[in-house]
Amino acid sequence: MTDFRGSHGKLEISLTVNGEPRNIRAYPMERLLDVLRLELGLTGAKEGCGEGECGSCSVLMDGVLVNSCLVPVLQAAGSSIVTIEGLASGDTLHVLQEAFLECGGAQCGICTPGMILAAVHLLNAKPKPTMDEIREGLSGNLCRCTGYTQIVEAVADAARRRSSSRSTV
Ligand code: FES
Ligand code: FES
């Protein structure tokens, strides 16, 4: 629920982040990316271009992959956000995080949180994607370091592991 009676133009905004209810005070047009990083201390989502072109700020909003640099926080009111910080379970990495580590899918790491969330989104929709479907699913996320091959291999590896263990992404 959102309370519009806040002072100084800020509003009380409620949303769920990584499964936890959070209440924040923010200007309605503040970027979700800034609220996550500056208000909530979740610095996994990165700012690359700030214009919706690179995908480094990607998060899931009600299961949909969004560029958080383009989402006014008011639009996220009442929604459920998943960031990279919400994927691991205690000390156990998410299968995609393990696969990125093992396949060399992360180098400088700037693109990695967004890439992994794009991959989560892809594997939720297509549990056994082809290599072309993986490339298409990650096409909104840019990487300057890896040449993409290891990233695509990491997602394929995670899909294989998930289907053999029947775990969910
Ligand atoms: S920082 Fe959001 S898409 Fe580049
Ligand atoms: S690992 Fe550096 S931008 Fe992708």
PDB file of C-alpha atoms and ligand atoms in Angstrom:
ATOM      1  CA  MET A   1       0.000   0.000   0.000  1.00  0.00           C
ATOM      2  CA  THR A   2       1.213   3.508  -0.742  1.00  0.00           C
ATOM      3  CA  ASP A   3       0.473   6.516   1.477  1.00  0.00           C
ATOM      4  CA  PHE A   4       0.367   9.716  -0.588  1.00  0.00           C
ATOM      5  CA  ARG A   5       0.368  12.067   2.427  1.00  0.00           C
ATOM      6  CA  GLY A   6       4.134  12.223   2.839  1.00  0.00           C
ATOM      7  CA  SER A   7       5.802  15.590   3.409  1.00  0.00           C
ATOM      8  CA  HIS A   8       8.312  17.361   1.148  1.00  0.00           C
ATOM      9  CA  GLY A   9       7.035  15.535  -1.901  1.00  0.00           C
ATOM     10  CA  LYS A  10       8.197  12.160  -0.686  1.00  0.00           C
ATOM     11  CA  LEU A  11       5.730   9.314  -0.442  1.00  0.00           C
ATOM     12  CA  GLU A  12       5.522   6.260   1.735  1.00  0.00           C
ATOM     13  CA  ILE A  13       5.908   3.380  -0.656  1.00  0.00           C
ATOM     14  CA  SER A  14       5.596  -0.287   0.202  1.00  0.00           C
ATOM     15  CA  LEU A  15       7.038  -3.059  -1.861  1.00  0.00           C
ATOM     16  CA  THR A  16       8.500  -6.500  -1.379  1.00  0.00           C
ATOM     17  CA  VAL A  17      12.187  -6.951  -2.048  1.00  0.00           C
ATOM     18  CA  ASN A  18      13.702 -10.415  -2.113  1.00  0.00           C
ATOM     19  CA  GLY A  19      10.723 -11.743  -0.197  1.00  0.00           C
ATOM     20  CA  GLU A  20      10.800  -9.114   2.565  1.00  0.00           C
ATOM     21  CA  PRO A  21       8.198  -6.350   2.908  1.00  0.00           C
ATOM     22  CA  ARG A  22       9.938  -2.969   2.760  1.00  0.00           C
ATOM     23  CA  ASN A  23       8.556   0.511   3.425  1.00  0.00           C
ATOM     24  CA  ILE A  24      10.465   3.457   2.086  1.00  0.00           C
ATOM     25  CA  ARG A  25      10.044   7.194   1.689  1.00  0.00           C
ATOM     26  CA  ALA A  26      10.935   8.346  -1.784  1.00  0.00           C
ATOM     27  CA  TYR A  27      10.045  10.818  -4.467  1.00  0.00           C
ATOM     28  CA  PRO A  28       7.629   9.154  -6.885  1.00  0.00           C
ATOM     29  CA  MET A  29       9.920   9.576  -9.878  1.00  0.00           C
ATOM     30  CA  GLU A  30      13.047   8.351  -8.090  1.00  0.00           C
ATOM     31  CA  ARG A  31      14.548   5.516 -10.035  1.00  0.00           C
ATOM     32  CA  LEU A  32      14.008   2.057  -8.624  1.00  0.00           C
ATOM     33  CA  LEU A  33      17.748   1.506  -9.189  1.00  0.00           C
ATOM     34  CA  ASP A  34      18.617   4.353  -6.801  1.00  0.00           C
ATOM     35  CA  VAL A  35      16.127   3.247  -4.192  1.00  0.00           C
ATOM     36  CA  LEU A  36      17.532  -0.272  -4.246  1.00  0.00           C
ATOM     37  CA  ARG A  37      21.134   0.869  -4.057  1.00  0.00           C
ATOM     38  CA  LEU A  38      20.946   3.966  -1.867  1.00  0.00           C
ATOM     39  CA  GLU A  39      17.904   3.414   0.347  1.00  0.00           C
ATOM     40  CA  LEU A  40      18.000  -0.336   0.718  1.00  0.00           C
ATOM     41  CA  GLY A  41      21.742  -0.954   0.383  1.00  0.00           C
ATOM     42  CA  LEU A  42      21.278  -3.523  -2.368  1.00  0.00           C
ATOM     43  CA  THR A  43      24.191  -2.633  -4.602  1.00  0.00           C
ATOM     44  CA  GLY A  44      24.056  -5.712  -6.819  1.00  0.00           C
ATOM     45  CA  ALA A  45      22.130  -3.921  -9.552  1.00  0.00           C
ATOM     46  CA  LYS A  46      24.653  -1.717 -11.343  1.00  0.00           C
ATOM     47  CA  GLU A  47      24.335   1.508 -13.261  1.00  0.00           C
ATOM     48  CA  GLY A  48      25.906   1.276 -16.682  1.00  0.00           C
ATOM     49  CA  CYS A  49      24.249   3.507 -19.238  1.00  0.00           C
ATOM     50  CA  GLY A  50      21.368   4.858 -17.146  1.00  0.00           C
ATOM     51  CA  GLU A  51      19.283   4.879 -20.327  1.00  0.00           C
ATOM     52  CA  GLY A  52      17.801   1.418 -20.672  1.00  0.00           C
ATOM     53  CA  GLU A  53      20.430   0.165 -23.110  1.00  0.00           C
ATOM     54  CA  CYS A  54      22.847  -2.060 -21.202  1.00  0.00           C
ATOM     55  CA  GLY A  55      20.826  -4.205 -18.792  1.00  0.00           C
ATOM     56  CA  SER A  56      23.329  -3.937 -15.941  1.00  0.00           C
ATOM     57  CA  CYS A  57      20.558  -2.615 -13.672  1.00  0.00           C
ATOM     58  CA  SER A  58      18.141  -5.493 -14.469  1.00  0.00           C
ATOM     59  CA  VAL A  59      15.891  -6.827 -11.725  1.00  0.00           C
ATOM     60  CA  LEU A  60      12.705  -8.870 -11.731  1.00  0.00           C
ATOM     61  CA  MET A  61       9.516  -6.972 -10.967  1.00  0.00           C
ATOM     62  CA  ASP A  62       6.589  -9.328 -10.437  1.00  0.00           C
ATOM     63  CA  GLY A  63       8.559 -11.861 -12.471  1.00  0.00           C
ATOM     64  CA  VAL A  64       9.176  -9.515 -15.390  1.00  0.00           C
ATOM     65  CA  LEU A  65      12.707  -8.450 -16.285  1.00  0.00           C
ATOM     66  CA  VAL A  66      12.975  -4.663 -16.069  1.00  0.00           C
ATOM     67  CA  ASN A  67      15.725  -2.080 -16.335  1.00  0.00           C
ATOM     68  CA  SER A  68      15.535  -0.532 -12.891  1.00  0.00           C
ATOM     69  CA  CYS A  69      17.125   2.688 -14.186  1.00  0.00           C
ATOM     70  CA  LEU A  70      13.927   3.296 -16.159  1.00  0.00           C
ATOM     71  CA  VAL A  71      11.372   2.394 -13.475  1.00  0.00           C
ATOM     72  CA  PRO A  72      10.042   5.223 -11.282  1.00  0.00           C
ATOM     73  CA  VAL A  73       9.741   3.800  -7.798  1.00  0.00           C
ATOM     74  CA  LEU A  74       6.065   4.682  -7.638  1.00  0.00           C
ATOM     75  CA  GLN A  75       5.511   2.221 -10.475  1.00  0.00           C
ATOM     76  CA  ALA A  76       7.060  -0.463  -8.296  1.00  0.00           C
ATOM     77  CA  ALA A  77       4.724   0.220  -5.351  1.00  0.00           C
ATOM     78  CA  GLY A  78       3.054  -2.997  -4.242  1.00  0.00           C
ATOM     79  CA  SER A  79       5.221  -5.136  -6.483  1.00  0.00           C
ATOM     80  CA  SER A  80       7.612  -7.927  -5.683  1.00  0.00           C
ATOM     81  CA  ILE A  81      11.204  -7.192  -6.680  1.00  0.00           C
ATOM     82  CA  VAL A  82      13.974  -9.750  -6.950  1.00  0.00           C
ATOM     83  CA  THR A  83      17.576  -8.585  -7.106  1.00  0.00           C
ATOM     84  CA  ILE A  84      20.761 -10.595  -7.358  1.00  0.00           C
ATOM     85  CA  GLU A  85      20.976 -10.513  -3.553  1.00  0.00           C
ATOM     86  CA  GLY A  86      17.782 -12.550  -3.393  1.00  0.00           C
ATOM     87  CA  LEU A  87      18.980 -15.546  -5.390  1.00  0.00           C
ATOM     88  CA  ALA A  88      21.361 -17.400  -3.089  1.00  0.00           C
ATOM     89  CA  SER A  89      19.929 -19.422  -0.270  1.00  0.00           C
ATOM     90  CA  GLY A  90      22.147 -18.736   2.746  1.00  0.00           C
ATOM     91  CA  ASP A  91      25.621 -19.919   1.759  1.00  0.00           C
ATOM     92  CA  THR A  92      24.289 -21.906  -1.176  1.00  0.00           C
ATOM     93  CA  LEU A  93      24.617 -20.108  -4.467  1.00  0.00           C
ATOM     94  CA  HIS A  94      21.863 -20.198  -7.039  1.00  0.00           C
ATOM     95  CA  VAL A  95      22.562 -22.679  -9.830  1.00  0.00           C
ATOM     96  CA  LEU A  96      23.112 -19.808 -12.264  1.00  0.00           C
ATOM     97  CA  GLN A  97      25.601 -18.138  -9.937  1.00  0.00           C
ATOM     98  CA  GLU A  98      27.526 -21.421  -9.670  1.00  0.00           C
ATOM     99  CA  ALA A  99      27.458 -21.897 -13.423  1.00  0.00           C
ATOM    100  CA  PHE A 100      28.699 -18.353 -14.085  1.00  0.00           C
ATOM    101  CA  LEU A 101      31.570 -18.904 -11.674  1.00  0.00           C
ATOM    102  CA  GLU A 102      32.539 -22.255 -13.105  1.00  0.00           C
ATOM    103  CA  CYS A 103      32.203 -21.304 -16.786  1.00  0.00           C
ATOM    104  CA  GLY A 104      34.028 -17.974 -16.476  1.00  0.00           C
ATOM    105  CA  GLY A 105      30.857 -16.045 -17.231  1.00  0.00           C
ATOM    106  CA  ALA A 106      31.877 -13.223 -14.896  1.00  0.00           C
ATOM    107  CA  GLN A 107      35.006 -11.129 -15.330  1.00  0.00           C
ATOM    108  CA  CYS A 108      34.767  -7.512 -14.152  1.00  0.00           C
ATOM    109  CA  GLY A 109      31.301  -8.354 -12.830  1.00  0.00           C
ATOM    110  CA  ILE A 110      29.514  -5.178 -13.834  1.00  0.00           C
ATOM    111  CA  CYS A 111      27.104  -6.952 -16.147  1.00  0.00           C
ATOM    112  CA  THR A 112      26.856 -10.131 -14.109  1.00  0.00           C
ATOM    113  CA  PRO A 113      23.914  -9.404 -11.763  1.00  0.00           C
ATOM    114  CA  GLY A 114      21.784  -8.220 -14.669  1.00  0.00           C
ATOM    115  CA  MET A 115      22.886 -11.126 -16.868  1.00  0.00           C
ATOM    116  CA  ILE A 116      22.008 -13.636 -14.182  1.00  0.00           C
ATOM    117  CA  LEU A 117      18.580 -12.110 -13.609  1.00  0.00           C
ATOM    118  CA  ALA A 118      17.965 -12.105 -17.366  1.00  0.00           C
ATOM    119  CA  ALA A 119      18.946 -15.770 -17.330  1.00  0.00           C
ATOM    120  CA  VAL A 120      16.582 -16.493 -14.422  1.00  0.00           C
ATOM    121  CA  HIS A 121      13.813 -14.858 -16.409  1.00  0.00           C
ATOM    122  CA  LEU A 122      14.709 -16.889 -19.495  1.00  0.00           C
ATOM    123  CA  LEU A 123      14.896 -20.239 -17.699  1.00  0.00           C
ATOM    124  CA  ASN A 124      11.600 -19.589 -15.935  1.00  0.00           C
ATOM    125  CA  ALA A 125       9.978 -19.182 -19.357  1.00  0.00           C
ATOM    126  CA  LYS A 126      12.069 -21.774 -21.222  1.00  0.00           C
ATOM    127  CA  PRO A 127      13.613 -24.385 -18.952  1.00  0.00           C
ATOM    128  CA  LYS A 128      15.512 -26.016 -21.827  1.00  0.00           C
ATOM    129  CA  PRO A 129      16.498 -23.194 -24.147  1.00  0.00           C
ATOM    130  CA  THR A 130      18.537 -23.663 -27.307  1.00  0.00           C
ATOM    131  CA  MET A 131      21.785 -21.731 -27.623  1.00  0.00           C
ATOM    132  CA  ASP A 132      20.020 -19.290 -29.943  1.00  0.00           C
ATOM    133  CA  GLU A 133      17.224 -18.834 -27.404  1.00  0.00           C
ATOM    134  CA  ILE A 134      19.817 -18.122 -24.714  1.00  0.00           C
ATOM    135  CA  ARG A 135      21.479 -15.506 -26.916  1.00  0.00           C
ATOM    136  CA  GLU A 136      18.082 -13.972 -27.639  1.00  0.00           C
ATOM    137  CA  GLY A 137      17.087 -14.057 -23.958  1.00  0.00           C
ATOM    138  CA  LEU A 138      20.258 -12.187 -22.989  1.00  0.00           C
ATOM    139  CA  SER A 139      20.207  -9.786 -25.915  1.00  0.00           C
ATOM    140  CA  GLY A 140      19.204  -6.818 -23.740  1.00  0.00           C
ATOM    141  CA  ASN A 141      22.276  -7.252 -21.549  1.00  0.00           C
ATOM    142  CA  LEU A 142      25.649  -6.025 -22.705  1.00  0.00           C
ATOM    143  CA  CYS A 143      29.053  -7.323 -21.607  1.00  0.00           C
ATOM    144  CA  ARG A 144      32.338  -5.634 -22.440  1.00  0.00           C
ATOM    145  CA  CYS A 145      34.595  -8.389 -21.115  1.00  0.00           C
ATOM    146  CA  THR A 146      33.649 -11.935 -21.920  1.00  0.00           C
ATOM    147  CA  GLY A 147      32.713 -11.999 -25.582  1.00  0.00           C
ATOM    148  CA  TYR A 148      29.476 -13.654 -24.407  1.00  0.00           C
ATOM    149  CA  THR A 149      30.552 -17.239 -25.143  1.00  0.00           C
ATOM    150  CA  GLN A 150      31.176 -18.153 -21.512  1.00  0.00           C
ATOM    151  CA  ILE A 151      27.956 -16.455 -20.461  1.00  0.00           C
ATOM    152  CA  VAL A 152      25.878 -18.429 -22.952  1.00  0.00           C
ATOM    153  CA  GLU A 153      27.680 -21.620 -21.877  1.00  0.00           C
ATOM    154  CA  ALA A 154      26.981 -20.817 -18.223  1.00  0.00           C
ATOM    155  CA  VAL A 155      23.258 -20.465 -18.855  1.00  0.00           C
ATOM    156  CA  ALA A 156      23.190 -23.703 -20.862  1.00  0.00           C
ATOM    157  CA  ASP A 157      25.092 -25.418 -18.044  1.00  0.00           C
ATOM    158  CA  ALA A 158      22.636 -24.117 -15.437  1.00  0.00           C
ATOM    159  CA  ALA A 159      19.709 -25.333 -17.536  1.00  0.00           C
ATOM    160  CA  ARG A 160      21.281 -28.803 -17.748  1.00  0.00           C
ATOM    161  CA  ARG A 161      21.977 -28.905 -14.015  1.00  0.00           C
ATOM    162  CA  ARG A 162      18.496 -27.738 -13.201  1.00  0.00           C
ATOM    163  CA  SER A 163      16.849 -30.296 -15.446  1.00  0.00           C
ATOM    164  CA  SER A 164      18.980 -33.115 -14.034  1.00  0.00           C
ATOM    165  CA  SER A 165      18.279 -32.112 -10.425  1.00  0.00           C
ATOM    166  CA  ARG A 166      14.691 -31.030 -11.168  1.00  0.00           C
ATOM    167  CA  SER A 167      15.263 -27.993  -9.011  1.00  0.00           C
ATOM    168  CA  THR A 168      13.580 -24.717  -9.820  1.00  0.00           C
ATOM    169  CA  VAL A 169      15.323 -21.552 -10.939  1.00  0.00           C
TER     170      VAL A 169
HETATM  171  S1  FES B   1      21.889   1.207 -16.420  1.00  0.00           S
HETATM  172 FE1  FES B   1      19.877   0.569 -16.783  1.00  0.00          FE
HETATM  173  S2  FES B   1      19.900  -0.268 -18.768  1.00  0.00           S
HETATM  174 FE2  FES B   1      21.915   0.533 -18.505  1.00  0.00          FE
HETATM  175  S1  FES B   2      32.022  -9.243 -17.094  1.00  0.00           S
HETATM  176 FE1  FES B   2      32.657  -7.169 -17.406  1.00  0.00          FE
HETATM  177  S2  FES B   2      31.010  -6.271 -18.478  1.00  0.00           S
HETATM  178 FE2  FES B   2      30.493  -8.367 -18.403  1.00  0.00          FE
END
